[in-house]
Short mmCIF file of C-alpha atoms in Angstrom, two decimals:
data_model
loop_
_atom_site.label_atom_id
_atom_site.label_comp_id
_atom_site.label_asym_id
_atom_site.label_seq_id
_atom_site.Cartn_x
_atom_site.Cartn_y
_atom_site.Cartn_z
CA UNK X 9 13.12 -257.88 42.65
CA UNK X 10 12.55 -254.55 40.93
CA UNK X 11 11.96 -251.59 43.19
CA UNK X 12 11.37 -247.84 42.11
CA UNK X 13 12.71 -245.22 44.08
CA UNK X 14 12.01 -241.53 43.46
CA UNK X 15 10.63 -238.58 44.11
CA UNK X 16 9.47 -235.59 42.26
CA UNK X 17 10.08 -232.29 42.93
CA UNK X 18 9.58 -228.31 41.08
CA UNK X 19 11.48 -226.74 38.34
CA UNK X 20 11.83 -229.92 36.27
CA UNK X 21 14.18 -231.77 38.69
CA UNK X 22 14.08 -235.23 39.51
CA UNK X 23 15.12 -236.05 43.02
CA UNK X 24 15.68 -238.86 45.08
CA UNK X 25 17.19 -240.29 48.74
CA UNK X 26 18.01 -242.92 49.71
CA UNK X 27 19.38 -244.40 53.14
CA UNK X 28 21.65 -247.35 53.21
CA UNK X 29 19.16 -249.41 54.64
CA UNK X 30 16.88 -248.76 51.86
CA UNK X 31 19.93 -250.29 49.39
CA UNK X 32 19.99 -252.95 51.21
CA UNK X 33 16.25 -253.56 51.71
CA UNK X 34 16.09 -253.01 47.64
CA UNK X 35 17.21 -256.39 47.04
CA UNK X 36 18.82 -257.26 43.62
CA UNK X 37 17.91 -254.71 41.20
CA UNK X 38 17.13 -250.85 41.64
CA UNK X 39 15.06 -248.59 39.34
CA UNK X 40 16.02 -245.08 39.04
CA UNK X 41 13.44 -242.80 37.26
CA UNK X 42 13.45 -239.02 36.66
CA UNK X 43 10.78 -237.02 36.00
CA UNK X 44 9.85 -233.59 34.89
CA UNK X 45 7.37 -231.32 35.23
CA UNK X 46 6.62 -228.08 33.58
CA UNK X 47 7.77 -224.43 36.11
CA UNK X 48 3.86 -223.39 35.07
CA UNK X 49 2.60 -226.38 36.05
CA UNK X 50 0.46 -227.07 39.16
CA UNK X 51 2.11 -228.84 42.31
CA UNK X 52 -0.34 -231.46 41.66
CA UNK X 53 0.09 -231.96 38.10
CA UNK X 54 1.23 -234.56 36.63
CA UNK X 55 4.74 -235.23 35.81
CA UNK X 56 6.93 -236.29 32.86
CA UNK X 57 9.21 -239.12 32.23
CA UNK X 58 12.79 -237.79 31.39
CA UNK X 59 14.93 -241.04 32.07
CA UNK X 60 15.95 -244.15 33.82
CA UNK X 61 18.17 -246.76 35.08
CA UNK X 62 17.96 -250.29 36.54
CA UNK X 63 20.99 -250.41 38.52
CA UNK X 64 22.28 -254.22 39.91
CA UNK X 65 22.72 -253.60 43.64
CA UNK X 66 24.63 -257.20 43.79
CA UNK X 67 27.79 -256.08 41.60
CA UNK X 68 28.02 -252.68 44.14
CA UNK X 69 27.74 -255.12 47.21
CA UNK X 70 30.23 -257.41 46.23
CA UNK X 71 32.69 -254.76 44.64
CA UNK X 72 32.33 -252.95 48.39
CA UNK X 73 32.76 -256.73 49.84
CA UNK X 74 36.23 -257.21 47.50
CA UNK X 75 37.55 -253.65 48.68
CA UNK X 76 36.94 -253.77 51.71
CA UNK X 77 39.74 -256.77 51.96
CA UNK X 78 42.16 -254.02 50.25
CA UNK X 79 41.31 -251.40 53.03
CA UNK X 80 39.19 -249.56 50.75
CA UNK X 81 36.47 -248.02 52.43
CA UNK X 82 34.78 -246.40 48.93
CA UNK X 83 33.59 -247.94 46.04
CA UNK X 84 32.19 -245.75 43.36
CA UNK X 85 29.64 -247.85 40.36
CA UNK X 86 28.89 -245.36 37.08
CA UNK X 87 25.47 -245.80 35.99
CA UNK X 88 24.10 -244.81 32.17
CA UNK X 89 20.63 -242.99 32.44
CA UNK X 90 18.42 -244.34 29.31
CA UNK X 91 16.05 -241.60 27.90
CA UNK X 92 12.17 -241.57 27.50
CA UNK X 93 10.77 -241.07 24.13
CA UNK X 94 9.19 -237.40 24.51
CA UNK X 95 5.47 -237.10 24.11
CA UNK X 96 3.66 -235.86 21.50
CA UNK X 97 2.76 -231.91 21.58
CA UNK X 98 6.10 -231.18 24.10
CA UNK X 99 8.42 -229.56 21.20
CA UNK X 100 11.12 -228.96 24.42
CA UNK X 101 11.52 -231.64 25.71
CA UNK X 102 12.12 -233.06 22.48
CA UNK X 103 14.28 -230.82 21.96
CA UNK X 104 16.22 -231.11 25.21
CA UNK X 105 16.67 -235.25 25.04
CA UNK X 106 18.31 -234.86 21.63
CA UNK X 107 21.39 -233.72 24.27
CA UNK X 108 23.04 -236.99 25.39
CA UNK X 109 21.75 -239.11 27.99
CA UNK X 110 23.94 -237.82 31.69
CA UNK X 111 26.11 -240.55 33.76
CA UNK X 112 25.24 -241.12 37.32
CA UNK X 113 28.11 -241.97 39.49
CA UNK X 114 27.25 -243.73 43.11
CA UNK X 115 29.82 -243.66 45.25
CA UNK X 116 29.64 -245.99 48.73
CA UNK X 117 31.33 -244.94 51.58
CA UNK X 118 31.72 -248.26 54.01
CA UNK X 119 31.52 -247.34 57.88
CA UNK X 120 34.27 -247.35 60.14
CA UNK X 121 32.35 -249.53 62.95
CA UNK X 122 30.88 -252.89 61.74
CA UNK X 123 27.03 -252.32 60.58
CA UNK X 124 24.85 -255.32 60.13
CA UNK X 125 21.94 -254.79 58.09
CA UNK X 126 19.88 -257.09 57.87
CA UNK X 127 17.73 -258.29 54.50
CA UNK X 128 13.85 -258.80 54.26
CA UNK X 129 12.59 -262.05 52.94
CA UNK X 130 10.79 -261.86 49.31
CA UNK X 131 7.77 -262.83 50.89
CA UNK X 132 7.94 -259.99 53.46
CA UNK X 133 7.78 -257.63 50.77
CA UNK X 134 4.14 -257.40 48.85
CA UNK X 135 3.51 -254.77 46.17
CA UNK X 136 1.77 -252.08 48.14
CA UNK X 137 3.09 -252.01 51.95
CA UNK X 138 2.83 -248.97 54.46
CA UNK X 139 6.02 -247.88 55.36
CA UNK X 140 6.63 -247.40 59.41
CA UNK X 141 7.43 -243.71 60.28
CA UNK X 142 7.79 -244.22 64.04
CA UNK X 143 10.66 -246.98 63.87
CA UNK X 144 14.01 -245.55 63.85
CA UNK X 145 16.13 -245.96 60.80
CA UNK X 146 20.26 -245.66 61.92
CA UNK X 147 22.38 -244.46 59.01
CA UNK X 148 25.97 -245.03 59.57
CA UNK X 149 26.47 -245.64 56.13
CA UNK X 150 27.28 -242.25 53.95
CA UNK X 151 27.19 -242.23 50.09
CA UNK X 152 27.09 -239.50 47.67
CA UNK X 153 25.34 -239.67 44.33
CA UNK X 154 27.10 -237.23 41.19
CA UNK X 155 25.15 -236.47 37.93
CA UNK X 156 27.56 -235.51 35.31
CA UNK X 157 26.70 -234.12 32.23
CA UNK X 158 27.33 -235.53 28.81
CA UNK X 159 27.36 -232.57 26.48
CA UNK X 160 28.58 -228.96 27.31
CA UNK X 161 25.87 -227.35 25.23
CA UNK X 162 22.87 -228.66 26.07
CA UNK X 163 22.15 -230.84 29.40
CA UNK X 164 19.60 -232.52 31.35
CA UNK X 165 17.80 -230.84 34.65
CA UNK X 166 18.96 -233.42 37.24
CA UNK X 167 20.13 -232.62 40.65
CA UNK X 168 22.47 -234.54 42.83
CA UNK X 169 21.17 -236.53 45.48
CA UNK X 170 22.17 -237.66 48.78
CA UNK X 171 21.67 -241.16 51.06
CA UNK X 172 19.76 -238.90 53.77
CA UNK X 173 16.52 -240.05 54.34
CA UNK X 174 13.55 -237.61 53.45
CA UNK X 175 13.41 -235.52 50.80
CA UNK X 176 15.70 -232.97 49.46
CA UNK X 177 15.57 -229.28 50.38
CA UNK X 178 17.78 -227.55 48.01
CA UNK X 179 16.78 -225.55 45.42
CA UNK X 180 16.66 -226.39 41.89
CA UNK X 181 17.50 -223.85 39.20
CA UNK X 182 15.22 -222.94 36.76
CA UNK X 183 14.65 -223.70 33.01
CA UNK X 184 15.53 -221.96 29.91
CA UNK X 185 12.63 -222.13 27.56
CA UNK X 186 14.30 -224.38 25.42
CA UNK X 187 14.47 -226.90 28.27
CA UNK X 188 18.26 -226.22 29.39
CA UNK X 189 18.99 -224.76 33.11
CA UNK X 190 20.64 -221.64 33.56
CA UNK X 191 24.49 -221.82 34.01
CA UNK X 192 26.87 -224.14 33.29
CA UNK X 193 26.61 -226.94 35.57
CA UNK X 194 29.13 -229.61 34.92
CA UNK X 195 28.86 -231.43 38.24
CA UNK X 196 27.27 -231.49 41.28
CA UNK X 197 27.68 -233.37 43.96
CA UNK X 198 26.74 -233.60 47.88
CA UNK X 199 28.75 -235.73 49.89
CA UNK X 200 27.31 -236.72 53.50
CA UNK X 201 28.93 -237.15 56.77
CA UNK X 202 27.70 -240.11 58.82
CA UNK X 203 25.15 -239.59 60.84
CA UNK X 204 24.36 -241.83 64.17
CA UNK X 205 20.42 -241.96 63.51
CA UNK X 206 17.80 -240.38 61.93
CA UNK X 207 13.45 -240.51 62.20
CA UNK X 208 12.21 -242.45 58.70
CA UNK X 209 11.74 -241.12 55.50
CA UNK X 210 8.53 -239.74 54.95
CA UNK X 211 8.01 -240.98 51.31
CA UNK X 212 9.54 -244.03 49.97
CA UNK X 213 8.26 -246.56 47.32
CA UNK X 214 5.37 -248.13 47.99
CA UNK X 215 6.85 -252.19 47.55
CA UNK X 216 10.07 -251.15 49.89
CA UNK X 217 9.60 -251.85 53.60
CA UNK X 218 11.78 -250.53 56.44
CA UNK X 219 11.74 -252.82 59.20
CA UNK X 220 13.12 -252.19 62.88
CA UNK X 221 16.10 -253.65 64.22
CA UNK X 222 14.01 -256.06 66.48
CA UNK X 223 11.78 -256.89 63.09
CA UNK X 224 14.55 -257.88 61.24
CA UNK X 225 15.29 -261.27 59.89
CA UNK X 226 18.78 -262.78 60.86
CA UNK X 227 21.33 -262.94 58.08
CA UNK X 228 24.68 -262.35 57.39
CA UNK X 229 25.47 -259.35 55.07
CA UNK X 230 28.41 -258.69 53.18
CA UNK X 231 30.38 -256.49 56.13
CA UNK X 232 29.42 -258.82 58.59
CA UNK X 233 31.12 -261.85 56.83
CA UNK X 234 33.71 -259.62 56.85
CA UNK X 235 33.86 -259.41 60.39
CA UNK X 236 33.92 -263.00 60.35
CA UNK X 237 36.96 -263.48 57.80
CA UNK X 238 38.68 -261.00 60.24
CA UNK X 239 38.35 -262.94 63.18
CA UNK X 240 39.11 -265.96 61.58
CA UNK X 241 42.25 -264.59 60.44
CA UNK X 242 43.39 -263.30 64.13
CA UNK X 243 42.81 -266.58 65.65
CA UNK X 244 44.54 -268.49 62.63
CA UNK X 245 47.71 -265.90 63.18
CA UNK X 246 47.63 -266.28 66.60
CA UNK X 247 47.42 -270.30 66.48
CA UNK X 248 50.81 -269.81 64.12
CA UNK X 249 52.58 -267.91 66.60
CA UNK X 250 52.41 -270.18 69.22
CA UNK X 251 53.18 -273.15 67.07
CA UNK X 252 56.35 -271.51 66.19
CA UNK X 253 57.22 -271.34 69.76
CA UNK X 254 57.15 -274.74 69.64
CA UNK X 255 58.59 -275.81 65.81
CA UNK X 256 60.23 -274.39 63.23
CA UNK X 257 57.07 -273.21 61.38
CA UNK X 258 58.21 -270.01 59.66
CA UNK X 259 61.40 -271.35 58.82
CA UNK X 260 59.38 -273.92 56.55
CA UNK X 261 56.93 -272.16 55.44
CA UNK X 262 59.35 -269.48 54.27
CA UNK X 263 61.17 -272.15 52.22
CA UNK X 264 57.77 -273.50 50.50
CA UNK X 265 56.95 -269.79 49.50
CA UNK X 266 60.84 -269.35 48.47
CA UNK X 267 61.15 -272.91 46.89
CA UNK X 268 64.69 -273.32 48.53
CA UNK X 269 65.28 -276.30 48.72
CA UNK X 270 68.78 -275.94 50.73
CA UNK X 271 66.90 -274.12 53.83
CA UNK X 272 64.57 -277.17 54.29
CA UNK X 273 67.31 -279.64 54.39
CA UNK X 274 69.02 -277.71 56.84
CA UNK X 275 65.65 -277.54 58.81
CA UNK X 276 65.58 -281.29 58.22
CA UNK X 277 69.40 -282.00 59.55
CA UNK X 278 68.51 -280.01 62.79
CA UNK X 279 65.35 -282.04 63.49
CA UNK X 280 67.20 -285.44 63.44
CA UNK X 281 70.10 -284.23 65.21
CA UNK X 282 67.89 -283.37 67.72
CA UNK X 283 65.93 -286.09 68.29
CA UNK X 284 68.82 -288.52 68.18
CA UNK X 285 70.42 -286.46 71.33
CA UNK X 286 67.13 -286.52 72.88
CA UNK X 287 66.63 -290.22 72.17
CA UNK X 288 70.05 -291.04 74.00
CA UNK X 289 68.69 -288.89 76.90
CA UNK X 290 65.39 -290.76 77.26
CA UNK X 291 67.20 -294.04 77.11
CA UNK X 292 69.20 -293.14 79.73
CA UNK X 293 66.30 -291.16 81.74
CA UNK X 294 64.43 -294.95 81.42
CA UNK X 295 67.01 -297.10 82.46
CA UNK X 296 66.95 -294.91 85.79
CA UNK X 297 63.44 -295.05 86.47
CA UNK X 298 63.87 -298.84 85.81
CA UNK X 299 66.40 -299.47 88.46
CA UNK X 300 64.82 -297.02 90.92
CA UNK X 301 61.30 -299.33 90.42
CA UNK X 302 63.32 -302.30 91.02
CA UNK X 303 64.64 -300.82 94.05
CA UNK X 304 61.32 -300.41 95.58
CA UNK X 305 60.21 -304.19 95.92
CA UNK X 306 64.13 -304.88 97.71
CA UNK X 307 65.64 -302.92 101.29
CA UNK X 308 66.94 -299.88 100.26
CA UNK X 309 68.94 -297.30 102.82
CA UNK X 310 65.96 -294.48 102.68
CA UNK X 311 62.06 -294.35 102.93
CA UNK X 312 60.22 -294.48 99.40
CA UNK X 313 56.40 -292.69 99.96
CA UNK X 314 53.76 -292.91 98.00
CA UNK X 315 54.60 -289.59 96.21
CA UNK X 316 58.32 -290.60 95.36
CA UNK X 317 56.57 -294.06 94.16
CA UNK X 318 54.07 -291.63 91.75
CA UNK X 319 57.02 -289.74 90.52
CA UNK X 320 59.46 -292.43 89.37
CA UNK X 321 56.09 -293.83 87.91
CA UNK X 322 55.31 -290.77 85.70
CA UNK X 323 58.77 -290.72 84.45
CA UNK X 324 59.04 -293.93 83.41
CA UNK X 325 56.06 -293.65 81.61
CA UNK X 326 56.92 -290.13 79.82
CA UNK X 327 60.40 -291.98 79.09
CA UNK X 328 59.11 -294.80 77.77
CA UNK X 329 56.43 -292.65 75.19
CA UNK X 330 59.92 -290.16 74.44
CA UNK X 331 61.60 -293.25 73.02
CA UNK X 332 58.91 -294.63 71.00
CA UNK X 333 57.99 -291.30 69.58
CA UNK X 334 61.66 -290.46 68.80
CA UNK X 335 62.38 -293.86 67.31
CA UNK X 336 59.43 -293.34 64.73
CA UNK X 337 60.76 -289.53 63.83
CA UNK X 338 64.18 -290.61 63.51
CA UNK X 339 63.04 -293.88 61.33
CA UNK X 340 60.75 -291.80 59.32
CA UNK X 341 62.66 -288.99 58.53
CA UNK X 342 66.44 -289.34 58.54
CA UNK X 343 68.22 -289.97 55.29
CA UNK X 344 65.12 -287.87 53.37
CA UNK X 345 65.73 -285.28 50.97
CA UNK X 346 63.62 -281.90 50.53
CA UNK X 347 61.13 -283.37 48.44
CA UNK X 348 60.69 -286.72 50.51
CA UNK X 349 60.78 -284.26 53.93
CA UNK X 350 58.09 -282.34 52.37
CA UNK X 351 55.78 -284.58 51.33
CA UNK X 352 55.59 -286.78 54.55
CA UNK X 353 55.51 -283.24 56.67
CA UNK X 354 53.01 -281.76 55.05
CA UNK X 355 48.85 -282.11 57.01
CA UNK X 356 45.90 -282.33 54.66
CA UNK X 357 45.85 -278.48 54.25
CA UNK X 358 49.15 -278.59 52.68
CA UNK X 359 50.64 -276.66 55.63
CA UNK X 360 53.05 -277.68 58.17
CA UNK X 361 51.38 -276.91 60.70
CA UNK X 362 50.83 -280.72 62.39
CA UNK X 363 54.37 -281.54 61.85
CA UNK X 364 55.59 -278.34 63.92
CA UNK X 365 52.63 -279.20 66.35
CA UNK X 366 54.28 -283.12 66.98
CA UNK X 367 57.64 -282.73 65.98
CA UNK X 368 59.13 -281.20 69.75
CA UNK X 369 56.68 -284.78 71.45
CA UNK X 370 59.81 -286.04 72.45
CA UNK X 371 61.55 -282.97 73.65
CA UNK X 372 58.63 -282.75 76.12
CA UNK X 373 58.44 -286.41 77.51
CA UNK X 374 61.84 -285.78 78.35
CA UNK X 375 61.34 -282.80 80.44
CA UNK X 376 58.57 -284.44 81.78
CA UNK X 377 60.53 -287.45 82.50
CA UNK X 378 63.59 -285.14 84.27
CA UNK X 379 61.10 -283.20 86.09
CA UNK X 380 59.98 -286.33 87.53
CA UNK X 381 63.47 -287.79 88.82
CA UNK X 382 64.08 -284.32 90.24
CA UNK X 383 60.65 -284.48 92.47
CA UNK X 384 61.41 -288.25 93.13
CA UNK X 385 65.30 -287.53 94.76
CA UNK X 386 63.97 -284.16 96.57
CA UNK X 387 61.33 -286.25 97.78
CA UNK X 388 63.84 -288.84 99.18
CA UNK X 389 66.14 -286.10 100.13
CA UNK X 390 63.28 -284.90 102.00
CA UNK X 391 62.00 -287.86 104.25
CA UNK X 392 65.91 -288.81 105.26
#
């Protein structure tokens, strides 16, 4: 989509505004056109073509998208005006595009608070709509617009523009009658503050509508999936954290990113000394619950209730799971190297995330399984 947006004004100038919802509303492509017309002219007359621009809106978008991940909240795009042939009969402006063409710099300013603008469909936008005057447009998002000027001796009439909406009010200076302005203006610039919200523009191009916030289509725009990358980040860091409560995750992952191979054999001896102590433990902790069972169905000196009977029950089980889950880490693991210990702990994400998740299971059926015994005798303890 191709969409022209400008607006003539006295003394030869050319300018335009435009708000950040109209750059977004623009779609892929924007036309930049300036025009001229004549300080003797009438207000109604017609005006002349100096120059123009088609400028991609997609690179800007996703050059603001890519800096906004190195905390850069300003991207600025340069932008080559092309010049009009001069008509026939109009020996100064001939004259005056001889000069070369002026750069246009565009400078976007992303806001500190999320905005999510939201896109038109292509077939919401016809040629020729009315543009709504009584919905509000918000403008959060401020952007300056420089012209500079190519040559020092001659120089187009072009004003700098702002991303206000409406038209501007400053004052042009006046031509020369060769067709150059007064003074040396090498650059010009207006840079906006943001502003909370402002009433529509009153002229815009005639195949750009500005919708209302409750007319707009959903869609996710370039800031907002960066609100989503964000959050998906937090919860990913904060998953990590508490999985390295529980396993040695930085510790490996520091050695992948460090390729040191020593650190994650030394991570590797730990784990299996580990889980051969606890598998002694649970053996132990199941050859208890086993007797105290077996007690049960014989006399025994003290009362067994139903909640001593659920106790030793629990723990036998959570022993019983220890030991088979220990047996299988010890099997799997002990007597590998670095490369064998990474390649079995590594998940389908090539992380080691899983393996930290799994590798404390039989830590925890064995405090489940002591926890048990201890409510079983202070149970028993309890009822004598």
């Amino acid at each position: 989509m191709s969409a022209s947006s400008s607006s003539r004004s006295d003394a030869g100038h050319a300018v335009f505004a435009l708000s950040p919802e109209t750059v977004l509303a623009l779609g892929s492509r924007l036309s930049i056109e300036v025009f001229c017309r004549a300080p003797t002219a009438k207000k109604q007359g017609k005006a002349t073509p100096l120059c123009f621009a088609p400028v991609p809106l997609s690179g800007v978008l996703k050059k603001l998208d890519s800096n906004s991940h190195q905390r850069q909240r300003r991207v600025e795009h340069e932008v080559a005006l092309i010049r009009v042939n001069a008509p026939r009969g109009k020996p100064a402006l001939a004259a005056a595009q001889k000069c070369e063409a002026p750069k246009l710099i565009l400078r976007i300013h992303a806001p500190e608070t999320p905005l999510s603008p939201q896109l038109l469909p292509p077939a919401t936008l016809p040629e020729s709509t009315a543009v709504n005057e009584d919905a509000p447009v918000a403008h959060s998002l401020p952007c300056v617009v420089d012209f500079y000027e190519a040559s020092d001796q001659e120089s187009d009439t072009v004003v700098p523009t702002d991303c206000e909406a409406g038209p501007s009010t400053a004052k042009a200076p006046a031509l020369t009658s060769s067709g150059k302005p007064r003074g040396n203006l090498r650059k010009r610039s207006v840079d906006t503050s943001p502003v909370t919200s402002a009433p529509a523009p009153a002229s815009l191009p005639d195949d750009v509508t500005v919708a209302s916030q409750h007319e707009r289509q959903p869609g996710a725009g370039p800031l907002e999936r960066q609100e989503d990358r964000r959050s998906s980040r937090t919860w990913l860091q904060f998953a990590e954290s508490c999985v390295n409560y529980v396993g040695p995750y930085d510790e490996l992952r520091e050695a992948e990113e460090q390729s040191d191979d020593h650190q994650m054999e030394a991570v590797l001896a730990r784990l299996v000394s580990e889980w051969q102590a606890v598998g002694q433990m649970l053996i132990g902790l199941a050859a208890v619950n086993t007797a105290v069972i077996g007690f049960v169905r014989g006399s025994t000196a003290f009362t067994i209730d139903d909640f001593s009977l659920g106790a030793v029950t629990i723990g036998a089980i959570a022993a019983g799971l220890g030991v088979a889950m220990d047996a299988w880490f010890f099997l799997l693991f002990s007597g590998a190297d670095a490369a064998k210990f990474k390649r079995l702990a590594k998940d389908v994400y090539g992380t080691y995330f899983f393996f930290c998740l799994v590798c404390r299971l039989p830590t925890i059926h064995m405090f489940v399984s002591v926890l048990a015994v201890g409510l079983f005798l202070l149970s028993t303890a309890w009822t004598l």
